[in-house]
Amino acid sequence: MKRFYFLLLLSFFVLDMMGYDTQYRTIQVGETIIVDVGHTLTDKADISDATVVSTVPDRPNAYSGCSGKWAITGQKAGVSTIRYYLDSGSSPDIRNSYIITVVGVNNITIPQSLSLSIGENYTFSPVITDVGATTTLTWVSSNTNVATVDANGRLTATGVGTTSISCTAHNGVTARCEVTVNPVPVSKISLSESEIEMNVGSRLQFEVTVLPENVTDASVTWSSSNENVALVSESGRVIAVSPGFCQIKAIANDGSGKYASCFIDVVDGTNINYDINGNGSVDVGDVVKLANVVMGE
Protein backbone atom coordinates (compact mmCIF):
# COMPACT_ATOMS: atom_id res chain seq x y z
CA MET A 1 0.00 0.00 0.00
CA LYS A 2 2.82 2.40 0.85
CA ARG A 3 4.44 1.53 -2.48
CA PHE A 4 1.19 2.43 -4.26
CA TYR A 5 0.96 5.87 -2.72
CA PHE A 6 4.63 6.48 -3.41
CA LEU A 7 4.09 5.61 -7.07
CA LEU A 8 0.96 7.79 -7.16
CA LEU A 9 2.81 10.82 -5.82
CA LEU A 10 5.74 10.12 -8.12
CA SER A 11 3.39 10.00 -11.09
CA PHE A 12 1.88 13.33 -10.09
CA PHE A 13 5.33 14.85 -9.87
CA VAL A 14 6.46 13.40 -13.21
CA LEU A 15 3.32 14.54 -14.97
CA ASP A 16 3.72 18.04 -13.56
CA MET A 17 7.34 18.09 -14.71
CA MET A 18 6.22 16.95 -18.15
CA GLY A 19 3.83 19.89 -18.37
CA TYR A 20 0.70 17.82 -17.88
CA ASP A 21 -2.37 19.88 -18.72
CA THR A 22 -3.80 21.12 -15.43
CA GLN A 23 -7.03 23.10 -15.64
CA TYR A 24 -7.98 25.88 -13.25
CA ARG A 25 -11.57 26.50 -12.24
CA THR A 26 -13.27 28.82 -9.76
CA ILE A 27 -16.62 27.83 -8.30
CA GLN A 28 -18.89 29.00 -5.49
CA VAL A 29 -19.57 27.18 -2.25
CA GLY A 30 -22.48 24.84 -2.96
CA GLU A 31 -21.99 25.04 -6.72
CA THR A 32 -21.58 21.84 -8.75
CA ILE A 33 -19.81 21.68 -12.09
CA ILE A 34 -19.36 18.79 -14.52
CA VAL A 35 -15.87 18.17 -15.93
CA ASP A 36 -14.74 15.81 -18.66
CA VAL A 37 -11.62 13.96 -17.55
CA GLY A 38 -10.92 12.70 -21.06
CA HIS A 39 -11.40 8.94 -20.70
CA THR A 40 -14.35 6.70 -19.93
CA LEU A 41 -12.16 4.28 -17.98
CA THR A 42 -11.11 6.88 -15.43
CA ASP A 43 -12.58 5.58 -12.20
CA LYS A 44 -10.54 7.14 -9.41
CA ALA A 45 -9.98 10.62 -8.03
CA ASP A 46 -7.41 11.99 -5.64
CA ILE A 47 -8.35 15.19 -3.75
CA SER A 48 -5.74 17.23 -1.92
CA ASP A 49 -8.38 18.73 0.43
CA ALA A 50 -11.74 17.00 0.55
CA THR A 51 -13.12 19.64 2.90
CA VAL A 52 -12.88 22.19 0.08
CA VAL A 53 -14.33 20.07 -2.75
CA SER A 54 -15.94 16.70 -3.32
CA THR A 55 -16.15 14.77 -6.58
CA VAL A 56 -18.17 11.78 -7.77
CA PRO A 57 -18.67 10.12 -11.17
CA ASP A 58 -21.44 11.73 -13.17
CA ARG A 59 -23.80 9.31 -14.95
CA PRO A 60 -21.70 6.13 -14.41
CA ASN A 61 -22.17 3.45 -17.05
CA ALA A 62 -22.55 -0.24 -16.40
CA TYR A 63 -19.35 -1.29 -18.17
CA SER A 64 -16.50 0.91 -17.04
CA GLY A 65 -18.09 2.49 -13.95
CA CYS A 66 -17.67 6.01 -15.34
CA SER A 67 -18.91 7.98 -18.33
CA GLY A 68 -15.76 10.06 -18.44
CA LYS A 69 -17.49 12.96 -16.67
CA TRP A 70 -17.23 13.85 -13.00
CA ALA A 71 -19.18 16.23 -10.80
CA ILE A 72 -17.21 18.61 -8.59
CA THR A 73 -18.98 20.37 -5.70
CA GLY A 74 -17.62 23.26 -3.67
CA GLN A 75 -17.74 22.50 0.06
CA LYS A 76 -16.11 25.54 1.61
CA ALA A 77 -13.87 28.43 0.59
CA GLY A 78 -10.33 27.34 -0.27
CA VAL A 79 -8.16 25.70 -2.94
CA SER A 80 -7.92 21.99 -3.67
CA THR A 81 -6.30 19.88 -6.40
CA ILE A 82 -8.12 16.94 -7.96
CA ARG A 83 -6.34 14.36 -10.14
CA TYR A 84 -8.38 11.78 -12.02
CA TYR A 85 -6.79 8.45 -12.93
CA LEU A 86 -7.39 4.85 -13.83
CA ASP A 87 -6.38 2.52 -11.02
CA SER A 88 -4.44 -0.02 -13.09
CA GLY A 89 -2.84 -1.65 -10.08
CA SER A 90 0.87 -1.16 -10.63
CA SER A 91 0.75 2.57 -11.24
CA PRO A 92 -2.00 5.15 -11.62
CA ASP A 93 -2.85 6.17 -15.16
CA ILE A 94 -3.58 9.87 -14.67
CA ARG A 95 -6.03 11.33 -17.17
CA ASN A 96 -6.62 14.87 -16.02
CA SER A 97 -6.14 17.26 -13.12
CA TYR A 98 -7.95 20.32 -11.84
CA ILE A 99 -7.00 23.02 -9.40
CA ILE A 100 -10.30 24.20 -7.96
CA THR A 101 -10.64 27.52 -6.15
CA VAL A 102 -13.82 27.66 -4.11
CA VAL A 103 -15.17 31.04 -3.09
CA GLY A 104 -18.16 31.43 -0.81
CA VAL A 105 -20.35 33.82 1.09
CA ASN A 106 -19.34 33.79 4.73
CA ASN A 107 -21.01 36.99 5.82
CA ILE A 108 -23.92 39.16 4.71
CA THR A 109 -24.35 42.62 6.20
CA ILE A 110 -27.73 44.36 6.46
CA PRO A 111 -29.05 46.73 9.17
CA GLN A 112 -29.67 44.86 12.42
CA SER A 113 -32.82 46.88 13.13
CA LEU A 114 -35.18 49.31 11.46
CA SER A 115 -38.06 51.48 12.66
CA LEU A 116 -40.69 52.46 10.11
CA SER A 117 -44.22 53.82 9.99
CA ILE A 118 -47.11 52.08 8.27
CA GLY A 119 -46.93 52.58 4.52
CA GLU A 120 -43.21 53.38 4.45
CA ASN A 121 -40.82 51.47 2.19
CA TYR A 122 -37.17 50.53 2.57
CA THR A 123 -34.86 48.73 0.12
CA PHE A 124 -32.05 46.65 1.60
CA SER A 125 -28.57 46.85 0.09
CA PRO A 126 -26.82 43.73 1.42
CA VAL A 127 -23.02 43.81 1.52
CA ILE A 128 -21.01 40.65 0.79
CA THR A 129 -17.33 41.20 1.60
CA ASP A 130 -16.04 37.79 0.47
CA VAL A 131 -13.90 38.40 -2.62
CA GLY A 132 -15.26 36.74 -5.75
CA ALA A 133 -18.30 35.28 -4.01
CA THR A 134 -21.61 35.53 -5.78
CA THR A 135 -24.97 34.23 -4.66
CA THR A 136 -28.68 34.45 -5.02
CA LEU A 137 -30.45 35.90 -1.99
CA THR A 138 -33.75 34.78 -0.56
CA TRP A 139 -35.79 37.29 1.47
CA VAL A 140 -38.42 36.28 4.04
CA SER A 141 -40.56 38.21 6.55
CA SER A 142 -41.56 36.33 9.69
CA ASN A 143 -44.79 38.36 9.94
CA THR A 144 -46.25 39.62 6.68
CA ASN A 145 -49.07 41.35 8.59
CA VAL A 146 -46.42 43.77 9.83
CA ALA A 147 -44.13 44.01 6.79
CA THR A 148 -43.61 42.29 3.46
CA VAL A 149 -40.36 41.96 1.49
CA ASP A 150 -40.00 41.10 -2.18
CA ALA A 151 -37.33 39.14 -4.05
CA ASN A 152 -35.27 42.32 -4.50
CA GLY A 153 -35.18 43.16 -0.79
CA ARG A 154 -37.80 45.94 -0.97
CA LEU A 155 -39.59 46.19 2.37
CA THR A 156 -43.12 47.57 2.81
CA ALA A 157 -44.50 48.31 6.28
CA THR A 158 -48.10 47.08 6.36
CA GLY A 159 -49.18 46.99 10.01
CA VAL A 160 -48.19 47.96 13.53
CA GLY A 161 -45.89 45.47 15.26
CA THR A 162 -42.54 43.72 14.86
CA THR A 163 -41.15 41.24 12.33
CA SER A 164 -37.83 39.64 11.49
CA ILE A 165 -36.53 40.00 7.93
CA SER A 166 -34.06 37.29 6.89
CA CYS A 167 -31.65 37.44 3.95
CA THR A 168 -30.23 34.02 3.07
CA ALA A 169 -27.51 33.08 0.58
CA HIS A 170 -27.64 29.89 -1.47
CA ASN A 171 -25.21 28.22 0.94
CA GLY A 172 -27.37 28.96 4.00
CA VAL A 173 -25.53 31.99 5.38
CA THR A 174 -28.21 34.29 6.80
CA ALA A 175 -28.46 37.87 8.04
CA ARG A 176 -31.48 39.22 9.94
CA CYS A 177 -33.02 42.59 10.59
CA GLU A 178 -35.55 43.23 13.34
CA VAL A 179 -38.18 45.64 12.02
CA THR A 180 -40.56 47.66 14.16
CA VAL A 181 -43.52 49.28 12.41
CA ASN A 182 -45.06 52.20 14.28
CA PRO A 183 -48.45 53.83 13.75
CA VAL A 184 -48.55 57.00 11.67
CA PRO A 185 -49.19 59.81 14.18
CA VAL A 186 -51.47 62.80 13.72
CA SER A 187 -49.48 65.82 12.56
CA LYS A 188 -52.27 68.39 12.33
CA ILE A 189 -55.98 68.86 13.04
CA SER A 190 -58.08 71.67 11.64
CA LEU A 191 -61.75 72.63 12.03
CA SER A 192 -64.15 74.25 9.59
CA GLU A 193 -64.45 77.21 12.00
CA SER A 194 -61.95 78.80 14.34
CA GLU A 195 -64.16 81.54 15.81
CA ILE A 196 -67.91 81.97 15.50
CA GLU A 197 -70.93 83.70 17.04
CA MET A 198 -74.03 81.59 17.69
CA ASN A 199 -77.51 82.35 18.89
CA VAL A 200 -78.99 80.54 21.85
CA GLY A 201 -80.58 77.34 20.60
CA SER A 202 -78.78 77.28 17.24
CA ARG A 203 -76.68 74.36 16.09
CA LEU A 204 -73.45 73.89 14.15
CA GLN A 205 -71.84 70.78 12.67
CA PHE A 206 -68.04 71.02 12.65
CA GLU A 207 -66.03 69.50 9.84
CA VAL A 208 -62.68 68.18 11.02
CA THR A 209 -59.58 67.45 8.92
CA VAL A 210 -56.89 65.14 10.31
CA LEU A 211 -53.46 64.95 8.66
CA PRO A 212 -51.54 63.15 7.25
CA GLU A 213 -53.96 61.30 5.02
CA ASN A 214 -52.44 57.93 5.93
CA VAL A 215 -52.71 58.53 9.68
CA THR A 216 -53.32 55.31 11.58
CA ASP A 217 -55.99 56.68 13.92
CA ALA A 218 -57.94 59.69 12.64
CA SER A 219 -60.54 59.70 15.42
CA VAL A 220 -60.92 62.66 17.77
CA THR A 221 -62.60 63.41 21.07
CA TRP A 222 -64.75 66.53 21.34
CA SER A 223 -65.05 68.72 24.43
CA SER A 224 -66.56 72.02 25.53
CA SER A 225 -64.83 74.29 28.03
CA ASN A 226 -68.23 75.41 29.36
CA GLU A 227 -71.21 73.14 28.83
CA ASN A 228 -73.52 75.77 30.32
CA VAL A 229 -72.77 77.87 27.22
CA ALA A 230 -72.50 75.20 24.49
CA LEU A 231 -72.64 71.41 24.23
CA VAL A 232 -70.81 69.30 21.67
CA SER A 233 -71.67 65.75 20.63
CA GLU A 234 -69.31 62.85 19.87
CA SER A 235 -69.66 63.68 16.17
CA GLY A 236 -68.76 67.38 16.58
CA ARG A 237 -72.29 68.84 16.50
CA VAL A 238 -72.63 71.94 18.73
CA ILE A 239 -75.78 73.41 20.26
CA ALA A 240 -75.71 76.86 21.86
CA VAL A 241 -77.25 76.68 25.35
CA SER A 242 -76.96 80.14 26.92
CA PRO A 243 -75.14 83.44 26.38
CA GLY A 244 -71.41 83.38 27.08
CA PHE A 245 -68.04 82.25 25.75
CA CYS A 246 -66.62 78.76 25.45
CA GLN A 247 -63.99 76.80 23.55
CA ILE A 248 -64.78 73.67 21.57
CA LYS A 249 -61.84 71.27 21.13
CA ALA A 250 -61.19 68.28 18.90
CA ILE A 251 -58.34 66.25 20.43
CA ALA A 252 -56.53 63.41 18.62
CA ASN A 253 -57.07 59.98 20.15
CA ASP A 254 -53.69 58.57 19.07
CA GLY A 255 -51.76 60.15 21.94
CA SER A 256 -49.95 62.66 19.73
CA GLY A 257 -51.40 65.57 21.71
CA LYS A 258 -52.58 67.35 18.55
CA TYR A 259 -55.84 69.31 18.72
CA ALA A 260 -57.84 72.06 17.08
CA SER A 261 -60.26 74.47 18.72
CA CYS A 262 -62.98 77.00 17.97
CA PHE A 263 -64.00 79.91 20.19
CA ILE A 264 -67.76 80.38 20.38
CA ASP A 265 -69.62 83.49 21.47
CA VAL A 266 -73.23 82.59 22.28
CA VAL A 267 -75.69 85.52 22.24
CA ASP A 268 -79.30 85.59 23.42
CA GLY A 269 -80.76 85.97 19.95
CA THR A 270 -82.69 89.24 20.49
CA ASN A 271 -82.89 91.37 17.33
CA ILE A 272 -81.10 88.76 15.32
CA ASN A 273 -81.26 88.30 11.59
CA TYR A 274 -83.64 85.40 11.14
CA ASP A 275 -82.33 84.62 7.66
CA ILE A 276 -80.24 81.78 9.15
CA ASN A 277 -79.18 80.22 5.87
CA GLY A 278 -78.67 83.49 4.02
CA ASN A 279 -81.32 82.54 1.51
CA GLY A 280 -84.51 83.49 3.35
CA SER A 281 -85.09 79.99 4.74
CA VAL A 282 -84.76 78.04 7.96
CA ASP A 283 -83.82 74.34 7.96
CA VAL A 284 -85.45 71.72 10.10
CA GLY A 285 -83.51 71.54 13.36
CA ASP A 286 -82.44 75.20 13.36
CA VAL A 287 -83.65 77.12 16.37
CA VAL A 288 -84.54 80.82 16.37
CA LYS A 289 -85.75 83.08 19.16
CA LEU A 290 -88.66 85.36 18.34
CA ALA A 291 -89.96 87.81 20.95
CA ASN A 292 -88.46 85.62 23.64
CA VAL A 293 -90.37 82.60 22.30
CA VAL A 294 -88.18 79.69 21.09
CA MET A 295 -89.45 78.19 17.85
CA GLY A 296 -88.20 74.93 16.45
CA GLU A 297 -87.87 71.50 17.95
Tab-separated table of C-alpha atoms in Angstrom:
chain	number	residue	atom	x	y	z
A	1	MET	CA	0.000	0.000	0.000
A	2	LYS	CA	2.818	2.397	0.852
A	3	ARG	CA	4.444	1.535	-2.478
A	4	PHE	CA	1.190	2.428	-4.261
A	5	TYR	CA	0.957	5.870	-2.716
A	6	PHE	CA	4.625	6.480	-3.412
A	7	LEU	CA	4.095	5.614	-7.067
A	8	LEU	CA	0.957	7.791	-7.158
A	9	LEU	CA	2.814	10.819	-5.819
A	10	LEU	CA	5.736	10.118	-8.123
A	11	SER	CA	3.385	10.000	-11.093
A	12	PHE	CA	1.876	13.327	-10.093
A	13	PHE	CA	5.326	14.846	-9.871
A	14	VAL	CA	6.458	13.402	-13.214
A	15	LEU	CA	3.322	14.541	-14.970
A	16	ASP	CA	3.719	18.038	-13.563
A	17	MET	CA	7.336	18.089	-14.714
A	18	MET	CA	6.216	16.952	-18.151
A	19	GLY	CA	3.835	19.890	-18.370
A	20	TYR	CA	0.704	17.818	-17.878
A	21	ASP	CA	-2.371	19.877	-18.719
A	22	THR	CA	-3.797	21.119	-15.430
A	23	GLN	CA	-7.029	23.096	-15.638
A	24	TYR	CA	-7.976	25.880	-13.252
A	25	ARG	CA	-11.569	26.503	-12.236
A	26	THR	CA	-13.269	28.821	-9.762
A	27	ILE	CA	-16.621	27.832	-8.296
A	28	GLN	CA	-18.893	28.997	-5.486
A	29	VAL	CA	-19.571	27.178	-2.252
A	30	GLY	CA	-22.484	24.844	-2.960
A	31	GLU	CA	-21.987	25.042	-6.724
A	32	THR	CA	-21.577	21.837	-8.746
A	33	ILE	CA	-19.809	21.682	-12.094
A	34	ILE	CA	-19.360	18.788	-14.519
A	35	VAL	CA	-15.874	18.166	-15.925
A	36	ASP	CA	-14.738	15.813	-18.658
A	37	VAL	CA	-11.619	13.964	-17.546
A	38	GLY	CA	-10.923	12.697	-21.059
A	39	HIS	CA	-11.404	8.938	-20.700
A	40	THR	CA	-14.348	6.701	-19.931
A	41	LEU	CA	-12.163	4.276	-17.984
A	42	THR	CA	-11.113	6.884	-15.432
A	43	ASP	CA	-12.577	5.577	-12.203
A	44	LYS	CA	-10.540	7.136	-9.413
A	45	ALA	CA	-9.977	10.619	-8.030
A	46	ASP	CA	-7.410	11.994	-5.643
A	47	ILE	CA	-8.346	15.192	-3.747
A	48	SER	CA	-5.736	17.234	-1.920
A	49	ASP	CA	-8.379	18.731	0.432
A	50	ALA	CA	-11.738	16.996	0.547
A	51	THR	CA	-13.124	19.640	2.905
A	52	VAL	CA	-12.878	22.189	0.079
A	53	VAL	CA	-14.325	20.067	-2.747
A	54	SER	CA	-15.937	16.702	-3.323
A	55	THR	CA	-16.150	14.773	-6.581
A	56	VAL	CA	-18.172	11.784	-7.767
A	57	PRO	CA	-18.667	10.120	-11.169
A	58	ASP	CA	-21.438	11.729	-13.174
A	59	ARG	CA	-23.797	9.309	-14.947
A	60	PRO	CA	-21.703	6.131	-14.411
A	61	ASN	CA	-22.170	3.448	-17.055
A	62	ALA	CA	-22.552	-0.242	-16.396
A	63	TYR	CA	-19.347	-1.291	-18.167
A	64	SER	CA	-16.503	0.908	-17.039
A	65	GLY	CA	-18.086	2.488	-13.949
A	66	CYS	CA	-17.665	6.011	-15.339
A	67	SER	CA	-18.914	7.977	-18.331
A	68	GLY	CA	-15.764	10.062	-18.440
A	69	LYS	CA	-17.492	12.965	-16.668
A	70	TRP	CA	-17.233	13.851	-13.005
A	71	ALA	CA	-19.182	16.233	-10.804
A	72	ILE	CA	-17.212	18.609	-8.592
A	73	THR	CA	-18.985	20.366	-5.703
A	74	GLY	CA	-17.620	23.262	-3.666
A	75	GLN	CA	-17.740	22.500	0.060
A	76	LYS	CA	-16.108	25.541	1.614
A	77	ALA	CA	-13.867	28.435	0.587
A	78	GLY	CA	-10.331	27.345	-0.273
A	79	VAL	CA	-8.161	25.701	-2.937
A	80	SER	CA	-7.921	21.993	-3.669
A	81	THR	CA	-6.304	19.882	-6.404
A	82	ILE	CA	-8.123	16.939	-7.962
A	83	ARG	CA	-6.335	14.356	-10.140
A	84	TYR	CA	-8.381	11.781	-12.022
A	85	TYR	CA	-6.787	8.449	-12.927
A	86	LEU	CA	-7.393	4.852	-13.834
A	87	ASP	CA	-6.382	2.516	-11.023
A	88	SER	CA	-4.442	-0.019	-13.091
A	89	GLY	CA	-2.839	-1.647	-10.084
A	90	SER	CA	0.874	-1.160	-10.633
A	91	SER	CA	0.747	2.569	-11.238
A	92	PRO	CA	-1.997	5.150	-11.617
A	93	ASP	CA	-2.852	6.175	-15.158
A	94	ILE	CA	-3.582	9.873	-14.673
A	95	ARG	CA	-6.027	11.327	-17.166
A	96	ASN	CA	-6.617	14.872	-16.021
A	97	SER	CA	-6.142	17.264	-13.117
A	98	TYR	CA	-7.951	20.320	-11.840
A	99	ILE	CA	-6.997	23.023	-9.398
A	100	ILE	CA	-10.298	24.204	-7.956
A	101	THR	CA	-10.638	27.521	-6.149
A	102	VAL	CA	-13.825	27.661	-4.115
A	103	VAL	CA	-15.166	31.043	-3.087
A	104	GLY	CA	-18.160	31.435	-0.813
A	105	VAL	CA	-20.350	33.820	1.095
A	106	ASN	CA	-19.341	33.788	4.733
A	107	ASN	CA	-21.009	36.986	5.821
A	108	ILE	CA	-23.922	39.163	4.707
A	109	THR	CA	-24.347	42.617	6.199
A	110	ILE	CA	-27.728	44.360	6.458
A	111	PRO	CA	-29.050	46.727	9.167
A	112	GLN	CA	-29.672	44.863	12.417
A	113	SER	CA	-32.821	46.875	13.131
A	114	LEU	CA	-35.185	49.312	11.464
A	115	SER	CA	-38.057	51.481	12.660
A	116	LEU	CA	-40.689	52.456	10.108
A	117	SER	CA	-44.216	53.816	9.991
A	118	ILE	CA	-47.113	52.083	8.274
A	119	GLY	CA	-46.932	52.584	4.523
A	120	GLU	CA	-43.209	53.380	4.448
A	121	ASN	CA	-40.816	51.474	2.186
A	122	TYR	CA	-37.174	50.528	2.567
A	123	THR	CA	-34.861	48.732	0.125
A	124	PHE	CA	-32.049	46.651	1.601
A	125	SER	CA	-28.568	46.851	0.087
A	126	PRO	CA	-26.818	43.728	1.417
A	127	VAL	CA	-23.018	43.814	1.517
A	128	ILE	CA	-21.012	40.653	0.790
A	129	THR	CA	-17.333	41.197	1.602
A	130	ASP	CA	-16.043	37.789	0.467
A	131	VAL	CA	-13.902	38.402	-2.615
A	132	GLY	CA	-15.257	36.744	-5.749
A	133	ALA	CA	-18.299	35.284	-4.007
A	134	THR	CA	-21.610	35.528	-5.780
A	135	THR	CA	-24.965	34.233	-4.658
A	136	THR	CA	-28.684	34.448	-5.019
A	137	LEU	CA	-30.446	35.899	-1.993
A	138	THR	CA	-33.749	34.780	-0.561
A	139	TRP	CA	-35.788	37.291	1.465
A	140	VAL	CA	-38.417	36.284	4.036
A	141	SER	CA	-40.559	38.209	6.546
A	142	SER	CA	-41.565	36.329	9.692
A	143	ASN	CA	-44.793	38.364	9.941
A	144	THR	CA	-46.251	39.617	6.683
A	145	ASN	CA	-49.073	41.353	8.587
A	146	VAL	CA	-46.416	43.773	9.832
A	147	ALA	CA	-44.127	44.009	6.790
A	148	THR	CA	-43.608	42.285	3.458
A	149	VAL	CA	-40.362	41.957	1.494
A	150	ASP	CA	-40.003	41.103	-2.183
A	151	ALA	CA	-37.334	39.136	-4.047
A	152	ASN	CA	-35.273	42.323	-4.502
A	153	GLY	CA	-35.179	43.160	-0.788
A	154	ARG	CA	-37.796	45.941	-0.968
A	155	LEU	CA	-39.594	46.192	2.371
A	156	THR	CA	-43.116	47.569	2.814
A	157	ALA	CA	-44.501	48.309	6.284
A	158	THR	CA	-48.104	47.084	6.363
A	159	GLY	CA	-49.183	46.990	10.012
A	160	VAL	CA	-48.185	47.964	13.527
A	161	GLY	CA	-45.894	45.466	15.265
A	162	THR	CA	-42.537	43.720	14.857
A	163	THR	CA	-41.152	41.244	12.335
A	164	SER	CA	-37.830	39.642	11.488
A	165	ILE	CA	-36.531	39.995	7.930
A	166	SER	CA	-34.065	37.286	6.887
A	167	CYS	CA	-31.652	37.439	3.948
A	168	THR	CA	-30.234	34.016	3.070
A	169	ALA	CA	-27.509	33.084	0.580
A	170	HIS	CA	-27.637	29.891	-1.475
A	171	ASN	CA	-25.212	28.215	0.942
A	172	GLY	CA	-27.370	28.959	3.996
A	173	VAL	CA	-25.528	31.993	5.376
A	174	THR	CA	-28.209	34.292	6.799
A	175	ALA	CA	-28.460	37.871	8.042
A	176	ARG	CA	-31.478	39.216	9.943
A	177	CYS	CA	-33.019	42.588	10.593
A	178	GLU	CA	-35.553	43.226	13.339
A	179	VAL	CA	-38.176	45.635	12.017
A	180	THR	CA	-40.557	47.663	14.157
A	181	VAL	CA	-43.520	49.281	12.412
A	182	ASN	CA	-45.057	52.199	14.278
A	183	PRO	CA	-48.450	53.826	13.749
A	184	VAL	CA	-48.552	57.003	11.666
A	185	PRO	CA	-49.191	59.810	14.183
A	186	VAL	CA	-51.468	62.800	13.718
A	187	SER	CA	-49.480	65.821	12.565
A	188	LYS	CA	-52.274	68.385	12.330
A	189	ILE	CA	-55.977	68.861	13.041
A	190	SER	CA	-58.076	71.673	11.640
A	191	LEU	CA	-61.747	72.626	12.030
A	192	SER	CA	-64.151	74.249	9.591
A	193	GLU	CA	-64.454	77.209	11.996
A	194	SER	CA	-61.946	78.800	14.345
A	195	GLU	CA	-64.162	81.541	15.811
A	196	ILE	CA	-67.911	81.970	15.495
A	197	GLU	CA	-70.930	83.697	17.043
A	198	MET	CA	-74.032	81.594	17.689
A	199	ASN	CA	-77.511	82.354	18.892
A	200	VAL	CA	-78.994	80.542	21.846
A	201	GLY	CA	-80.582	77.335	20.600
A	202	SER	CA	-78.785	77.277	17.240
A	203	ARG	CA	-76.677	74.364	16.089
A	204	LEU	CA	-73.449	73.886	14.153
A	205	GLN	CA	-71.840	70.784	12.670
A	206	PHE	CA	-68.045	71.020	12.651
A	207	GLU	CA	-66.028	69.503	9.836
A	208	VAL	CA	-62.680	68.179	11.019
A	209	THR	CA	-59.581	67.451	8.918
A	210	VAL	CA	-56.887	65.138	10.308
A	211	LEU	CA	-53.459	64.954	8.657
A	212	PRO	CA	-51.539	63.150	7.254
A	213	GLU	CA	-53.956	61.304	5.022
A	214	ASN	CA	-52.443	57.928	5.934
A	215	VAL	CA	-52.712	58.530	9.677
A	216	THR	CA	-53.321	55.310	11.576
A	217	ASP	CA	-55.992	56.678	13.918
A	218	ALA	CA	-57.940	59.688	12.639
A	219	SER	CA	-60.536	59.696	15.424
A	220	VAL	CA	-60.918	62.664	17.774
A	221	THR	CA	-62.599	63.415	21.069
A	222	TRP	CA	-64.750	66.533	21.342
A	223	SER	CA	-65.050	68.720	24.429
A	224	SER	CA	-66.557	72.024	25.528
A	225	SER	CA	-64.834	74.290	28.026
A	226	ASN	CA	-68.235	75.410	29.356
A	227	GLU	CA	-71.206	73.138	28.827
A	228	ASN	CA	-73.524	75.774	30.321
A	229	VAL	CA	-72.765	77.867	27.223
A	230	ALA	CA	-72.498	75.198	24.492
A	231	LEU	CA	-72.638	71.413	24.230
A	232	VAL	CA	-70.811	69.304	21.671
A	233	SER	CA	-71.669	65.749	20.635
A	234	GLU	CA	-69.311	62.850	19.874
A	235	SER	CA	-69.659	63.680	16.172
A	236	GLY	CA	-68.760	67.379	16.579
A	237	ARG	CA	-72.291	68.842	16.497
A	238	VAL	CA	-72.635	71.937	18.726
A	239	ILE	CA	-75.776	73.409	20.257
A	240	ALA	CA	-75.710	76.855	21.860
A	241	VAL	CA	-77.248	76.676	25.353
A	242	SER	CA	-76.959	80.135	26.922
A	243	PRO	CA	-75.136	83.444	26.385
A	244	GLY	CA	-71.412	83.381	27.084
A	245	PHE	CA	-68.041	82.255	25.753
A	246	CYS	CA	-66.622	78.755	25.450
A	247	GLN	CA	-63.994	76.802	23.554
A	248	ILE	CA	-64.780	73.670	21.574
A	249	LYS	CA	-61.838	71.274	21.131
A	250	ALA	CA	-61.195	68.283	18.896
A	251	ILE	CA	-58.344	66.246	20.428
A	252	ALA	CA	-56.533	63.414	18.617
A	253	ASN	CA	-57.074	59.983	20.153
A	254	ASP	CA	-53.685	58.573	19.071
A	255	GLY	CA	-51.764	60.152	21.936
A	256	SER	CA	-49.949	62.657	19.727
A	257	GLY	CA	-51.399	65.572	21.707
A	258	LYS	CA	-52.582	67.350	18.551
A	259	TYR	CA	-55.845	69.311	18.719
A	260	ALA	CA	-57.840	72.059	17.078
A	261	SER	CA	-60.262	74.470	18.721
A	262	CYS	CA	-62.983	77.000	17.967
A	263	PHE	CA	-63.996	79.914	20.187
A	264	ILE	CA	-67.756	80.376	20.375
A	265	ASP	CA	-69.621	83.487	21.466
A	266	VAL	CA	-73.230	82.592	22.276
A	267	VAL	CA	-75.690	85.516	22.243
A	268	ASP	CA	-79.301	85.592	23.424
A	269	GLY	CA	-80.761	85.970	19.953
A	270	THR	CA	-82.687	89.238	20.487
A	271	ASN	CA	-82.885	91.366	17.333
A	272	ILE	CA	-81.099	88.758	15.323
A	273	ASN	CA	-81.257	88.298	11.589
A	274	TYR	CA	-83.645	85.395	11.139
A	275	ASP	CA	-82.335	84.624	7.660
A	276	ILE	CA	-80.237	81.782	9.147
A	277	ASN	CA	-79.182	80.223	5.869
A	278	GLY	CA	-78.665	83.489	4.015
A	279	ASN	CA	-81.322	82.541	1.506
A	280	GLY	CA	-84.514	83.490	3.348
A	281	SER	CA	-85.087	79.993	4.744
A	282	VAL	CA	-84.764	78.037	7.962
A	283	ASP	CA	-83.825	74.345	7.960
A	284	VAL	CA	-85.455	71.717	10.102
A	285	GLY	CA	-83.512	71.543	13.355
A	286	ASP	CA	-82.439	75.197	13.360
A	287	VAL	CA	-83.647	77.115	16.369
A	288	VAL	CA	-84.539	80.824	16.367
A	289	LYS	CA	-85.746	83.082	19.155
A	290	LEU	CA	-88.660	85.361	18.340
A	291	ALA	CA	-89.962	87.806	20.948
A	292	ASN	CA	-88.460	85.621	23.636
A	293	VAL	CA	-90.368	82.601	22.301
A	294	VAL	CA	-88.177	79.689	21.087
A	295	MET	CA	-89.449	78.194	17.849
A	296	GLY	CA	-88.197	74.931	16.450
A	297	GLU	CA	-87.866	71.502	17.946
